[in-house]
PDB file of C-alpha atoms in Angstrom:
ATOM      1  CA  MET A   1      64.134  97.413  62.701  1.00 45.00           C
ATOM      2  CA  ARG A   2      67.631  96.199  61.823  1.00 49.00           C
ATOM      3  CA  GLU A   3      68.861  97.004  58.319  1.00 51.00           C
ATOM      4  CA  LYS A   4      70.191  94.233  56.118  1.00 53.00           C
ATOM      5  CA  PRO A   5      73.993  94.274  55.845  1.00 54.00           C
ATOM      6  CA  ASP A   6      75.465  95.437  52.570  1.00 58.00           C
ATOM      7  CA  ARG A   7      76.707  92.325  50.776  1.00 70.00           C
ATOM      8  CA  SER A   8      78.471  94.055  47.931  1.00 71.00           C
ATOM      9  CA  HIS A   9      81.705  95.905  47.259  1.00 70.00           C
ATOM     10  CA  LYS A  10      81.643  99.358  45.697  1.00 72.00           C
ATOM     11  CA  PHE A  11      83.903  99.784  42.678  1.00 72.00           C
ATOM     12  CA  GLU A  12      85.295 103.252  42.022  1.00 78.00           C
ATOM     13  CA  THR A  13      88.156 104.561  39.927  1.00 80.00           C
ATOM     14  CA  HIS A  14      90.265 107.658  40.465  1.00 85.00           C
ATOM     15  CA  PHE A  15      92.476 109.158  37.747  1.00 86.00           C
ATOM     16  CA  LEU A  16      94.585 112.291  37.518  1.00 90.00           C
ATOM     17  CA  LYS A  17      95.100 113.337  33.919  1.00 91.00           C
ATOM     18  CA  ASP A  18      97.775 115.896  33.033  1.00 94.00           C
ATOM     19  CA  PHE A  19      97.294 118.485  30.284  1.00 94.00           C
ATOM     20  CA  PRO A  20     100.716 120.157  29.787  1.00 94.00           C
ATOM     21  CA  PRO A  21      99.470 122.620  27.105  1.00 92.00           C
ATOM     22  CA  ALA A  22      96.947 123.966  29.624  1.00 91.00           C
ATOM     23  CA  LYS A  23      99.368 123.688  32.564  1.00 91.00           C
ATOM     24  CA  ALA A  24      96.617 121.855  34.413  1.00 90.00           C
ATOM     25  CA  ALA A  25      95.590 118.451  35.692  1.00 90.00           C
ATOM     26  CA  ILE A  26      92.043 117.160  36.089  1.00 87.00           C
ATOM     27  CA  ALA A  27      90.811 114.613  38.640  1.00 85.00           C
ATOM     28  CA  ILE A  28      88.463 112.043  37.105  1.00 82.00           C
ATOM     29  CA  GLN A  29      86.297 109.734  39.204  1.00 78.00           C
ATOM     30  CA  GLY A  30      83.818 107.070  38.137  1.00 72.00           C
ATOM     31  CA  GLN A  31      82.214 103.793  39.087  1.00 65.00           C
ATOM     32  CA  GLY A  32      82.023 101.968  35.778  1.00 56.00           C
ATOM     33  CA  ALA A  33      78.711 100.207  35.045  1.00 53.00           C
ATOM     34  CA  LEU A  34      76.682 100.076  38.275  1.00 54.00           C
ATOM     35  CA  GLY A  35      79.600 100.272  40.657  1.00 60.00           C
ATOM     36  CA  ASN A  36      78.641  97.559  43.153  1.00 71.00           C
ATOM     37  CA  VAL A  37      79.890  93.963  42.920  1.00 72.00           C
ATOM     38  CA  PRO A  38      78.444  91.140  45.115  1.00 76.00           C
ATOM     39  CA  ARG A  39      80.877  89.955  47.764  1.00 73.00           C
ATOM     40  CA  ASP A  40      80.377  86.327  46.791  1.00 77.00           C
ATOM     41  CA  GLU A  41      81.179  86.978  43.112  1.00 74.00           C
ATOM     42  CA  ALA A  42      83.925  84.465  42.267  1.00 79.00           C
ATOM     43  CA  ASP A  43      84.953  86.235  39.053  1.00 82.00           C
ATOM     44  CA  TYR A  44      85.282  89.667  40.647  1.00 79.00           C
ATOM     45  CA  LYS A  45      88.793  90.271  39.257  1.00 83.00           C
ATOM     46  CA  ALA A  46      87.560  89.987  35.666  1.00 84.00           C
ATOM     47  CA  ILE A  47      84.650  92.326  36.459  1.00 81.00           C
ATOM     48  CA  TYR A  48      86.994  94.870  38.034  1.00 81.00           C
ATOM     49  CA  TYR A  49      89.353  94.682  35.056  1.00 85.00           C
ATOM     50  CA  GLU A  50      86.486  95.192  32.592  1.00 84.00           C
ATOM     51  CA  ARG A  51      85.185  98.203  34.502  1.00 80.00           C
ATOM     52  CA  LEU A  52      88.662  99.665  34.902  1.00 84.00           C
ATOM     53  CA  THR A  53      89.126  99.396  31.144  1.00 87.00           C
ATOM     54  CA  GLN A  54      85.791 101.168  30.607  1.00 82.00           C
ATOM     55  CA  MET A  55      86.749 104.002  32.905  1.00 83.00           C
ATOM     56  CA  GLN A  56      90.194 104.368  31.308  1.00 87.00           C
ATOM     57  CA  GLU A  57      88.506 104.734  27.938  1.00 86.00           C
ATOM     58  CA  ARG A  58      86.183 107.412  29.314  1.00 82.00           C
ATOM     59  CA  ALA A  59      89.106 109.222  30.962  1.00 86.00           C
ATOM     60  CA  ASN A  60      90.954 109.205  27.644  1.00 90.00           C
ATOM     61  CA  ALA A  61      87.918 110.824  26.022  1.00 89.00           C
ATOM     62  CA  LEU A  62      88.608 114.019  27.972  1.00 91.00           C
ATOM     63  CA  GLU A  63      90.624 116.312  25.708  1.00 93.00           C
ATOM     64  CA  TYR A  64      92.086 119.801  25.813  1.00 94.00           C
ATOM     65  CA  GLN A  65      90.328 121.601  22.963  1.00 92.00           C
ATOM     66  CA  PRO A  66      90.164 125.376  23.410  1.00 91.00           C
ATOM     67  CA  TRP A  67      87.036 126.903  21.900  1.00 84.00           C
ATOM     68  CA  PRO A  68      86.261 127.247  19.016  1.00 85.00           C
ATOM     69  CA  HIS A  69      86.449 123.640  17.859  1.00 84.00           C
ATOM     70  CA  ASN A  70      84.180 121.112  16.125  1.00 82.00           C
ATOM     71  CA  LYS A  71      84.721 118.108  18.379  1.00 82.00           C
ATOM     72  CA  PRO A  72      81.414 116.311  19.110  1.00 79.00           C
ATOM     73  CA  GLY A  73      80.646 115.764  22.771  1.00 77.00           C
ATOM     74  CA  VAL A  74      80.182 117.704  25.986  1.00 78.00           C
ATOM     75  CA  CYS A  75      82.118 120.941  26.572  1.00 80.00           C
ATOM     76  CA  LEU A  76      82.963 121.228  30.263  1.00 78.00           C
ATOM     77  CA  ASP A  77      84.205 124.786  29.777  1.00 79.00           C
ATOM     78  CA  ARG A  78      85.949 126.805  27.072  1.00 84.00           C
ATOM     79  CA  GLU A  79      89.008 124.519  27.083  1.00 90.00           C
ATOM     80  CA  PHE A  80      88.013 120.936  27.866  1.00 89.00           C
ATOM     81  CA  VAL A  81      85.618 118.603  26.090  1.00 87.00           C
ATOM     82  CA  VAL A  82      84.516 115.007  26.673  1.00 86.00           C
ATOM     83  CA  VAL A  83      84.555 113.598  23.146  1.00 86.00           C
ATOM     84  CA  ASN A  84      81.682 111.231  22.308  1.00 79.00           C
ATOM     85  CA  THR A  85      80.686 109.552  19.077  1.00 73.00           C
ATOM     86  CA  VAL A  86      77.705 107.702  20.591  1.00 71.00           C
ATOM     87  CA  THR A  87      75.524 108.387  23.630  1.00 68.00           C
ATOM     88  CA  PRO A  88      76.856 106.513  26.691  1.00 68.00           C
ATOM     89  CA  GLU A  89      74.527 104.103  28.460  1.00 67.00           C
ATOM     90  CA  ARG A  90      74.378 106.233  31.604  1.00 68.00           C
ATOM     91  CA  GLU A  91      76.618 109.193  32.229  1.00 72.00           C
ATOM     92  CA  GLY A  92      76.381 112.444  34.105  1.00 75.00           C
ATOM     93  CA  TYR A  93      78.301 115.719  33.948  1.00 76.00           C
ATOM     94  CA  ALA A  94      78.440 118.686  36.307  1.00 77.00           C
ATOM     95  CA  MET A  95      80.278 122.011  36.162  1.00 76.00           C
ATOM     96  CA  GLU A  96      80.242 124.545  38.992  1.00 82.00           C
ATOM     97  CA  PHE A  97      80.970 128.252  38.639  1.00 83.00           C
ATOM     98  CA  TYR A  98      81.768 129.804  42.001  1.00 82.00           C
ATOM     99  CA  ASN A  99      82.592 133.447  42.629  1.00 83.00           C
ATOM    100  CA  GLY A 100      84.611 132.793  45.781  1.00 78.00           C
ATOM    101  CA  LYS A 101      81.921 134.251  48.028  1.00 86.00           C
ATOM    102  CA  ARG A 102      78.399 132.847  48.404  1.00 87.00           C
ATOM    103  CA  SER A 103      77.088 132.848  44.837  1.00 91.00           C
ATOM    104  CA  ARG A 104      77.386 129.757  42.656  1.00 90.00           C
ATOM    105  CA  PHE A 105      75.985 128.345  39.416  1.00 88.00           C
ATOM    106  CA  VAL A 106      75.974 124.589  38.748  1.00 89.00           C
ATOM    107  CA  LEU A 107      75.089 122.952  35.415  1.00 86.00           C
ATOM    108  CA  MET A 108      74.275 119.233  35.409  1.00 85.00           C
ATOM    109  CA  ALA A 109      73.480 116.953  32.480  1.00 82.00           C
ATOM    110  CA  GLY A 110      72.857 113.226  32.212  1.00 79.00           C
ATOM    111  CA  THR A 111      72.128 110.607  29.585  1.00 79.00           C
ATOM    112  CA  TYR A 112      69.596 107.795  29.891  1.00 78.00           C
ATOM    113  CA  GLN A 113      68.723 104.801  27.733  1.00 76.00           C
ATOM    114  CA  SER A 114      65.633 103.848  29.737  1.00 81.00           C
ATOM    115  CA  GLU A 115      62.416 105.838  29.519  1.00 85.00           C
ATOM    116  CA  ALA A 116      61.459 104.628  33.002  1.00 85.00           C
ATOM    117  CA  GLU A 117      64.754 105.822  34.554  1.00 80.00           C
ATOM    118  CA  LEU A 118      64.449 109.221  32.889  1.00 82.00           C
ATOM    119  CA  LYS A 119      60.868 109.558  34.147  1.00 81.00           C
ATOM    120  CA  ASP A 120      61.957 108.624  37.679  1.00 81.00           C
ATOM    121  CA  GLU A 121      64.716 111.250  37.581  1.00 79.00           C
ATOM    122  CA  LYS A 122      62.295 113.961  36.491  1.00 74.00           C
ATOM    123  CA  SER A 123      59.777 112.933  39.174  1.00 76.00           C
ATOM    124  CA  ARG A 124      62.467 112.843  41.864  1.00 74.00           C
ATOM    125  CA  ASN A 125      63.629 116.365  41.133  1.00 67.00           C
ATOM    126  CA  THR A 126      60.234 117.964  40.767  1.00 65.00           C
ATOM    127  CA  GLY A 127      58.775 115.945  43.640  1.00 66.00           C
ATOM    128  CA  MET A 128      61.249 117.067  46.259  1.00 61.00           C
ATOM    129  CA  LEU A 129      60.631 120.694  45.241  1.00 64.00           C
ATOM    130  CA  SER A 130      56.859 120.423  45.033  1.00 63.00           C
ATOM    131  CA  PHE A 131      56.385 122.555  48.157  1.00 63.00           C
ATOM    132  CA  LEU A 132      58.055 125.493  46.418  1.00 68.00           C
ATOM    133  CA  THR A 133      56.387 127.849  43.980  1.00 68.00           C
ATOM    134  CA  SER A 134      57.491 127.039  40.440  1.00 78.00           C
ATOM    135  CA  SER A 135      57.118 128.591  37.025  1.00 88.00           C
ATOM    136  CA  LYS A 136      57.599 127.339  33.496  1.00 90.00           C
ATOM    137  CA  MET A 137      60.747 128.653  31.859  1.00 93.00           C
ATOM    138  CA  THR A 138      62.621 127.876  28.657  1.00 93.00           C
ATOM    139  CA  VAL A 139      66.416 127.856  28.989  1.00 92.00           C
ATOM    140  CA  ALA A 140      68.671 127.522  25.918  1.00 88.00           C
ATOM    141  CA  GLY A 141      65.708 126.207  23.944  1.00 88.00           C
ATOM    142  CA  ARG A 142      64.865 123.584  26.588  1.00 90.00           C
ATOM    143  CA  LYS A 143      61.482 123.520  28.355  1.00 92.00           C
ATOM    144  CA  GLY A 144      61.566 123.250  32.125  1.00 91.00           C
ATOM    145  CA  ARG A 145      60.414 124.471  35.517  1.00 90.00           C
ATOM    146  CA  LEU A 146      62.152 126.990  37.756  1.00 93.00           C
ATOM    147  CA  PHE A 147      62.030 126.709  41.555  1.00 91.00           C
ATOM    148  CA  ILE A 148      63.251 129.589  43.752  1.00 91.00           C
ATOM    149  CA  SER A 149      63.460 129.761  47.543  1.00 89.00           C
ATOM    150  CA  ASP A 150      64.921 132.029  50.197  1.00 89.00           C
ATOM    151  CA  GLY A 151      68.523 131.414  51.197  1.00 86.00           C
ATOM    152  CA  LYS A 152      69.262 129.595  54.436  1.00 83.00           C
ATOM    153  CA  TYR A 153      71.606 132.141  55.970  1.00 80.00           C
ATOM    154  CA  SER A 154      70.793 135.524  54.484  1.00 88.00           C
ATOM    155  CA  GLU A 155      67.728 137.614  53.696  1.00 88.00           C
ATOM    156  CA  THR A 156      69.363 138.762  50.467  1.00 91.00           C
ATOM    157  CA  GLU A 157      70.232 135.270  49.197  1.00 92.00           C
ATOM    158  CA  ARG A 158      68.045 133.264  46.825  1.00 92.00           C
ATOM    159  CA  GLU A 159      68.522 129.591  45.971  1.00 93.00           C
ATOM    160  CA  PHE A 160      67.200 128.118  42.731  1.00 94.00           C
ATOM    161  CA  ARG A 161      66.906 124.994  40.641  1.00 92.00           C
ATOM    162  CA  TRP A 162      65.779 124.750  37.043  1.00 93.00           C
ATOM    163  CA  VAL A 163      64.806 121.245  35.844  1.00 90.00           C
ATOM    164  CA  ALA A 164      64.279 120.341  32.178  1.00 90.00           C
ATOM    165  CA  THR A 165      60.958 118.628  31.462  1.00 89.00           C
ATOM    166  CA  ASP A 166      61.559 117.734  27.795  1.00 90.00           C
ATOM    167  CA  GLY A 167      64.398 115.213  28.186  1.00 87.00           C
ATOM    168  CA  GLU A 168      64.741 112.287  25.790  1.00 86.00           C
ATOM    169  CA  VAL A 169      66.462 108.907  26.062  1.00 84.00           C
ATOM    170  CA  ASN A 170      69.637 108.141  24.068  1.00 77.00           C
ATOM    171  CA  SER A 171      70.440 111.803  23.607  1.00 76.00           C
ATOM    172  CA  PHE A 172      72.904 114.409  24.820  1.00 71.00           C
ATOM    173  CA  ARG A 173      71.258 117.386  23.191  1.00 73.00           C
ATOM    174  CA  HIS A 174      67.924 116.480  24.769  1.00 80.00           C
ATOM    175  CA  GLY A 175      69.167 114.508  27.776  1.00 80.00           C
ATOM    176  CA  HIS A 176      68.195 115.341  31.348  1.00 85.00           C
ATOM    177  CA  PHE A 177      69.435 118.794  32.282  1.00 87.00           C
ATOM    178  CA  GLU A 178      69.432 120.806  35.510  1.00 90.00           C
ATOM    179  CA  ILE A 179      70.828 124.123  36.667  1.00 92.00           C
ATOM    180  CA  GLU A 180      70.986 125.008  40.334  1.00 93.00           C
ATOM    181  CA  GLY A 181      72.753 127.482  42.549  1.00 93.00           C
ATOM    182  CA  ALA A 182      72.430 130.524  44.751  1.00 93.00           C
ATOM    183  CA  ILE A 183      72.709 134.273  44.284  1.00 93.00           C
ATOM    184  CA  GLU A 184      73.736 136.441  47.220  1.00 93.00           C
ATOM    185  CA  MET A 185      72.982 140.039  46.313  1.00 92.00           C
ATOM    186  CA  LYS A 186      75.631 141.274  48.765  1.00 91.00           C
ATOM    187  CA  ASP A 187      78.177 139.804  46.318  1.00 92.00           C
ATOM    188  CA  TYR A 188      76.962 142.214  43.639  1.00 89.00           C
ATOM    189  CA  PRO A 189      76.334 145.647  45.170  1.00 89.00           C
ATOM    190  CA  GLU A 190      76.525 147.175  41.688  1.00 89.00           C
ATOM    191  CA  MET A 191      73.232 145.416  40.838  1.00 86.00           C
ATOM    192  CA  ALA A 192      71.229 147.072  43.600  1.00 80.00           C
ATOM    193  CA  PRO A 193      68.272 147.630  43.823  1.00 84.00           C
ATOM    194  CA  MET A 194      67.586 144.476  41.761  1.00 87.00           C
ATOM    195  CA  LYS A 195      66.217 141.399  43.524  1.00 88.00           C
ATOM    196  CA  GLY A 196      67.957 138.011  43.622  1.00 89.00           C
ATOM    197  CA  THR A 197      65.060 136.478  41.707  1.00 90.00           C
ATOM    198  CA  ASP A 198      65.520 138.984  38.875  1.00 91.00           C
ATOM    199  CA  VAL A 199      69.242 138.196  38.652  1.00 91.00           C
ATOM    200  CA  ILE A 200      68.555 134.441  38.564  1.00 93.00           C
ATOM    201  CA  VAL A 201      66.030 134.794  35.747  1.00 93.00           C
ATOM    202  CA  GLY A 202      68.437 137.026  33.849  1.00 91.00           C
ATOM    203  CA  LEU A 203      71.293 134.545  34.212  1.00 90.00           C
ATOM    204  CA  LEU A 204      69.156 131.655  33.005  1.00 92.00           C
ATOM    205  CA  LYS A 205      67.909 133.635  30.025  1.00 91.00           C
ATOM    206  CA  GLY A 206      71.543 134.269  29.138  1.00 88.00           C
ATOM    207  CA  VAL A 207      72.399 130.555  28.895  1.00 87.00           C
ATOM    208  CA  ARG A 208      73.074 129.574  25.283  1.00 81.00           C
ATOM    209  CA  GLU A 209      73.677 126.240  23.593  1.00 76.00           C
ATOM    210  CA  ARG A 210      77.160 126.073  22.082  1.00 68.00           C
ATOM    211  CA  PRO A 211      77.434 124.617  18.538  1.00 64.00           C
ATOM    212  CA  TYR A 212      78.868 121.064  18.679  1.00 54.00           C
ATOM    213  CA  GLY A 213      78.757 121.290  22.462  1.00 50.00           C
ATOM    214  CA  MET A 214      76.104 118.608  22.931  1.00 52.00           C
ATOM    215  CA  LEU A 215      76.108 115.528  20.744  1.00 41.00           C
ATOM    216  CA  ASP A 216      72.822 114.057  19.537  1.00 38.00           C
ATOM    217  CA  VAL A 217      73.731 110.690  18.009  1.00 34.00           C
ATOM    218  CA  LYS A 218      71.316 107.805  18.589  1.00 35.00           C
ATOM    219  CA  ARG A 219      72.477 104.244  19.105  1.00 29.00           C
TER     220      ARG A 219
END
């Protein structure tokens, strides 16, 4: 069966923002609104300009604010924060911590204004992991389910994903939240004879919510 041709253009923006005090630059990418624009849209230039303006505003919201600070928004790490005064219509964040070997730890958060979209996101994540054994686990005060599986390339590696089940619309503090990653016990010989599963549970129990780190302002 032949697929229908894509009759839309994908709109994406790419920024590189310098932070001289931190001696760093951060790449920022986004689509603005839904991203795709129909090919037969006569007013596409105005749409592109509007979306570019939106993305510039979001890029400008990224600030260098070493912790501690009281800026409302999402802390990407101990130095950078995305400042927000209201919950965006639809926005996602991800931060990856990688030890340079095989172990990694990825935190993902997203905001939704539609109950149906939030429900679909929860179902999608739990559905594709339904064949794995799961357990209920509270992380940083958030209720969720933890899925753990064997690693693909090593007998001592364990992959995991924790998915929040108590997300709310129009909220950062109670938006959709996921943590995934992998622990390769060969990376941490000092932790032997612990199991990868034990290390994963210990790491998740150590996650804490930072004051002012997640905004909870309703529209």
